[in-house]
Amino acid sequence: MSRKMKDAVAYTAIYFAASYSVLLLVGILVYVFSKGFPVLSLPFFTTVSSVVKGTVGIAGNIINTVYIVTLTLVAAVPAGVGAAIWLNEYAPPGRWVKLIEFATETLAGIPSIVFGLFGMVFFGTTLGFGYSILTGALTLSLMILPLITRNTQAALRAVPDSYRNGALGMGATRWHMIRTVLLPSAMPGIATGILLAVGRIVGESAALLFTAGSGYLLPESGSDFFHKVMESGGTLTIQMYLSMARAEYDVAFGIAAVLLSMVLAFNFLLKVLIRGRFIKE
């Protein structure tokens, strides 16, 4: 077979694989949205499911998802970014740094249900948080910590050394250099890691089944918002799982359409950030 023939076969295989991936994505989107859009309505987003009132809604699950995403990021982002800064800028190269990096890579590969089991035993039972949004958020913070740390490290390493040397040569302290020069320059990569973490939080279900439970009620008052973190709270993925288990397929497809819309929005925002439209290096 001639070289031109081999190139033609390789190009054909590549384009076929790319076309198949695109068609698969389009097929899933069309199928889910065609099944889910008829369910979507204003009451679906603003009420909770109630047999007495005859309503079907996901308002409580949306609020629970916002709670868990916010609490998880509050717990994980400072720790992940701080760990990356220490590993990349302060820690001397050696076995200790390699051991920590190996540990973060191993944590990233642990199945989520194992994190759920640990979170249920440690946060739920040992610390006494029970089945609550706080337990779920703390568990998810352990899951996304390696993701944020590794992405932040990669972003910091991508900053040219001339930025560091120039700031230090002008008399800036190391922390001042990190705060005013290094972090702003690495912000696109850090934001990318955070958005990827948000996508994983929104799509997680196995760990939350063990830790956060499946509550779906709305807070009764404004002050109740602060007490809700200690109550059971099911996210959109949990509610979709429960709807499928009860053979409520129309509701499940409606939630799936909402989740896919959120994932598409996160991916679009991620692309925008990578291209530097909103965050400039």
XYZ file of C-alpha atoms in Angstrom:
281
model
C 0.000 0.000 0.000
C 1.379 3.373 -1.040
C 1.939 6.236 1.387
C -0.900 8.274 -0.141
C -3.263 5.341 0.294
C -2.232 4.946 3.934
C -2.784 8.664 4.536
C -6.212 8.457 2.921
C -7.199 5.500 5.105
C -5.930 7.266 8.241
C -7.808 10.491 7.412
C -10.978 8.523 6.696
C -10.737 6.696 10.039
C -10.103 9.956 11.916
C -13.026 11.765 10.297
C -15.279 8.773 10.875
C -14.366 8.701 14.574
C -14.928 12.463 14.878
C -18.250 12.298 13.025
C -19.386 9.368 15.139
C -18.622 11.308 18.347
C -20.541 14.346 17.138
C -23.512 12.272 15.958
C -23.576 10.398 19.266
C -23.671 13.661 21.218
C -26.347 15.125 18.953
C -28.399 11.943 19.237
C -28.293 11.999 23.035
C -29.168 15.698 23.163
C -32.056 15.366 20.716
C -33.478 12.320 22.471
C -33.232 13.731 26.008
C -34.493 17.190 25.097
C -37.371 15.818 23.016
C -38.471 13.739 25.999
C -37.739 16.364 28.635
C -38.911 19.646 27.143
C -42.657 18.838 27.359
C -42.235 18.511 31.145
C -40.434 21.817 31.613
C -42.641 24.648 32.794
C -42.615 27.468 35.324
C -44.316 25.351 38.062
C -41.752 22.600 37.417
C -38.979 25.013 38.408
C -40.791 26.865 41.210
C -42.614 24.129 43.159
C -41.816 20.835 44.850
C -43.513 17.499 44.257
C -46.588 17.052 46.420
C -49.310 14.407 46.213
C -51.670 16.572 48.269
C -51.254 19.644 46.070
C -50.902 17.652 42.881
C -47.674 19.391 41.879
C -44.465 18.061 40.356
C -41.432 20.292 40.740
C -37.715 20.438 41.376
C -37.369 23.792 43.162
C -36.117 22.132 46.339
C -33.593 20.049 44.412
C -32.288 23.120 42.599
C -31.756 24.901 45.922
C -30.058 21.801 47.368
C -27.748 21.679 44.346
C -26.834 25.344 44.812
C -26.179 24.710 48.511
C -23.902 21.757 47.850
C -22.008 23.446 45.013
C -21.423 26.585 47.108
C -20.370 24.779 50.295
C -18.139 22.367 48.391
C -16.320 25.161 46.590
C -15.934 27.158 49.817
C -14.284 24.131 51.433
C -12.225 22.876 48.491
C -11.048 25.900 46.482
C -8.936 27.621 49.197
C -7.406 24.291 50.225
C -6.732 23.176 46.655
C -5.299 26.469 45.450
C -3.259 26.866 48.646
C -1.839 23.349 48.342
C -0.891 23.992 44.714
C 0.838 27.261 45.615
C 2.825 25.564 48.366
C 3.811 22.616 46.165
C 4.774 24.796 43.224
C 6.318 27.858 44.879
C 7.481 26.987 48.403
C 8.124 23.263 48.798
C 11.647 22.186 47.841
C 11.718 19.429 45.198
C 12.101 16.009 46.752
C 10.410 12.832 47.874
C 7.884 14.649 50.040
C 6.517 16.647 47.105
C 6.450 13.544 44.908
C 4.583 11.666 47.630
C 1.955 14.408 47.915
C 1.510 14.550 44.134
C 1.171 10.758 44.038
C -1.454 10.949 46.778
C -3.490 13.568 44.892
C -3.366 11.502 41.705
C -4.492 8.423 43.626
C -7.356 10.317 45.267
C -8.517 11.484 41.836
C -8.908 7.862 40.752
C -10.855 6.562 43.744
C -14.486 5.668 42.887
C -16.997 8.198 44.145
C -18.973 5.588 46.052
C -15.904 4.926 48.210
C -15.813 8.627 49.066
C -19.500 8.357 49.906
C -18.864 5.484 52.285
C -16.036 7.378 53.992
C -18.094 10.572 54.218
C -21.048 8.726 55.733
C -18.876 7.091 58.394
C -16.581 10.017 59.199
C -18.634 13.170 58.655
C -22.063 11.646 59.177
C -21.474 9.240 62.083
C -18.186 10.175 63.764
C -18.664 13.951 63.604
C -22.419 13.653 64.043
C -23.563 15.587 60.962
C -25.867 12.761 59.874
C -27.531 12.735 56.465
C -27.206 16.401 55.621
C -26.151 18.839 52.943
C -23.054 19.652 55.008
C -21.989 15.993 55.036
C -22.456 15.763 51.287
C -20.553 18.997 50.639
C -17.607 17.986 52.819
C -17.457 14.614 51.083
C -17.513 16.189 47.637
C -14.817 18.656 48.697
C -12.497 15.686 49.216
C -13.419 14.384 45.772
C -12.694 17.587 43.863
C -9.646 18.640 45.908
C -7.187 16.685 43.692
C -8.805 18.120 40.555
C -8.429 21.713 41.727
C -4.908 21.129 43.042
C -3.593 19.528 39.858
C -5.198 22.111 37.565
C -3.863 24.969 39.683
C -0.384 23.445 39.631
C -0.513 23.174 35.852
C -1.694 26.789 35.589
C 1.106 28.038 37.868
C 3.756 26.096 35.960
C 2.535 27.638 32.707
C 3.426 31.139 33.944
C 6.885 32.107 32.600
C 9.690 32.280 35.143
C 10.497 35.781 33.905
C 7.339 37.006 35.667
C 8.626 35.656 38.976
C 12.195 36.856 38.492
C 11.071 40.305 37.395
C 8.837 40.818 40.438
C 11.440 39.486 42.875
C 14.171 41.535 41.197
C 12.140 44.695 41.831
C 12.137 43.952 45.554
C 8.744 42.276 45.954
C 8.398 39.565 48.575
C 7.537 36.062 47.442
C 3.961 36.272 48.736
C 3.457 39.708 47.152
C 4.730 38.286 43.852
C 2.358 35.332 44.108
C -0.618 37.495 45.027
C -0.158 40.293 42.494
C 1.661 38.642 39.577
C 1.466 34.865 39.627
C -2.182 34.267 40.557
C -3.654 36.842 38.115
C -1.561 35.342 35.315
C -2.648 31.799 36.182
C -6.288 32.708 36.754
C -7.598 31.293 33.438
C -6.230 27.849 34.267
C -7.427 28.044 37.868
C -10.909 29.057 36.728
C -10.914 26.146 34.289
C -10.193 23.717 37.114
C -12.936 25.236 39.280
C -15.490 24.981 36.472
C -14.554 21.355 35.865
C -15.021 20.746 39.577
C -18.464 22.376 39.470
C -19.419 20.070 36.619
C -18.399 17.046 38.658
C -20.322 18.271 41.700
C -23.504 18.827 39.699
C -23.308 15.381 38.108
C -22.416 13.411 41.252
C -24.952 10.990 42.701
C -23.319 7.907 44.254
C -21.495 9.745 47.040
C -24.498 11.949 47.807
C -26.829 8.977 48.195
C -24.705 7.933 51.179
C -24.228 11.361 52.689
C -26.784 14.040 51.750
C -29.921 11.920 51.472
C -32.891 12.763 49.273
C -34.816 15.612 50.928
C -36.511 17.948 48.472
C -38.499 20.465 50.550
C -38.016 24.217 50.333
C -36.907 26.266 53.356
C -39.951 27.561 55.207
C -38.463 30.974 56.034
C -35.462 33.139 55.374
C -33.712 32.108 58.580
C -34.275 28.458 57.673
C -31.724 28.817 54.890
C -28.938 28.656 57.479
C -30.382 25.588 59.211
C -30.943 23.691 55.974
C -27.277 22.714 55.716
C -27.856 20.290 58.603
C -30.885 18.725 56.926
C -31.156 16.068 54.252
C -31.011 17.486 50.758
C -31.206 15.673 47.430
C -29.664 17.290 44.351
C -31.023 17.151 40.822
C -29.115 13.943 40.051
C -30.497 12.251 43.166
C -34.032 13.262 42.257
C -33.556 11.962 38.716
C -32.405 8.618 40.101
C -35.406 8.424 42.429
C -37.784 9.375 39.605
C -36.424 6.567 37.447
C -36.762 4.140 40.370
C -40.450 5.130 40.707
C -40.998 4.813 36.944
C -41.646 8.564 36.621
C -39.811 8.699 33.333
C -41.207 12.024 32.163
C -39.959 13.766 35.317
C -36.595 12.016 34.992
C -36.183 13.197 31.410
C -37.158 16.719 32.445
C -34.435 16.732 35.102
C -32.004 15.218 32.595
C -32.745 18.087 30.199
C -32.034 20.589 32.979
C -28.760 18.836 33.865
C -27.641 18.678 30.236
C -28.406 22.380 29.852
C -26.264 23.105 32.916
C -23.401 20.963 31.587
C -23.563 22.673 28.190
C -23.559 26.075 29.900
C -20.531 25.122 32.002
C -18.663 23.841 28.938
C -19.477 26.995 26.983
C -18.274 29.163 29.857
C -15.145 27.023 30.074
C -14.375 27.577 26.401
C -14.904 31.306 26.784
C -12.511 31.446 29.733
C -9.876 29.423 27.908
C -10.026 31.779 24.945
C -9.506 34.676 27.343
C -12.605 36.649 26.517
C -13.411 37.456 30.130
C -10.135 36.673 31.939
C -6.991 38.065 30.365
C -3.499 36.887 31.079
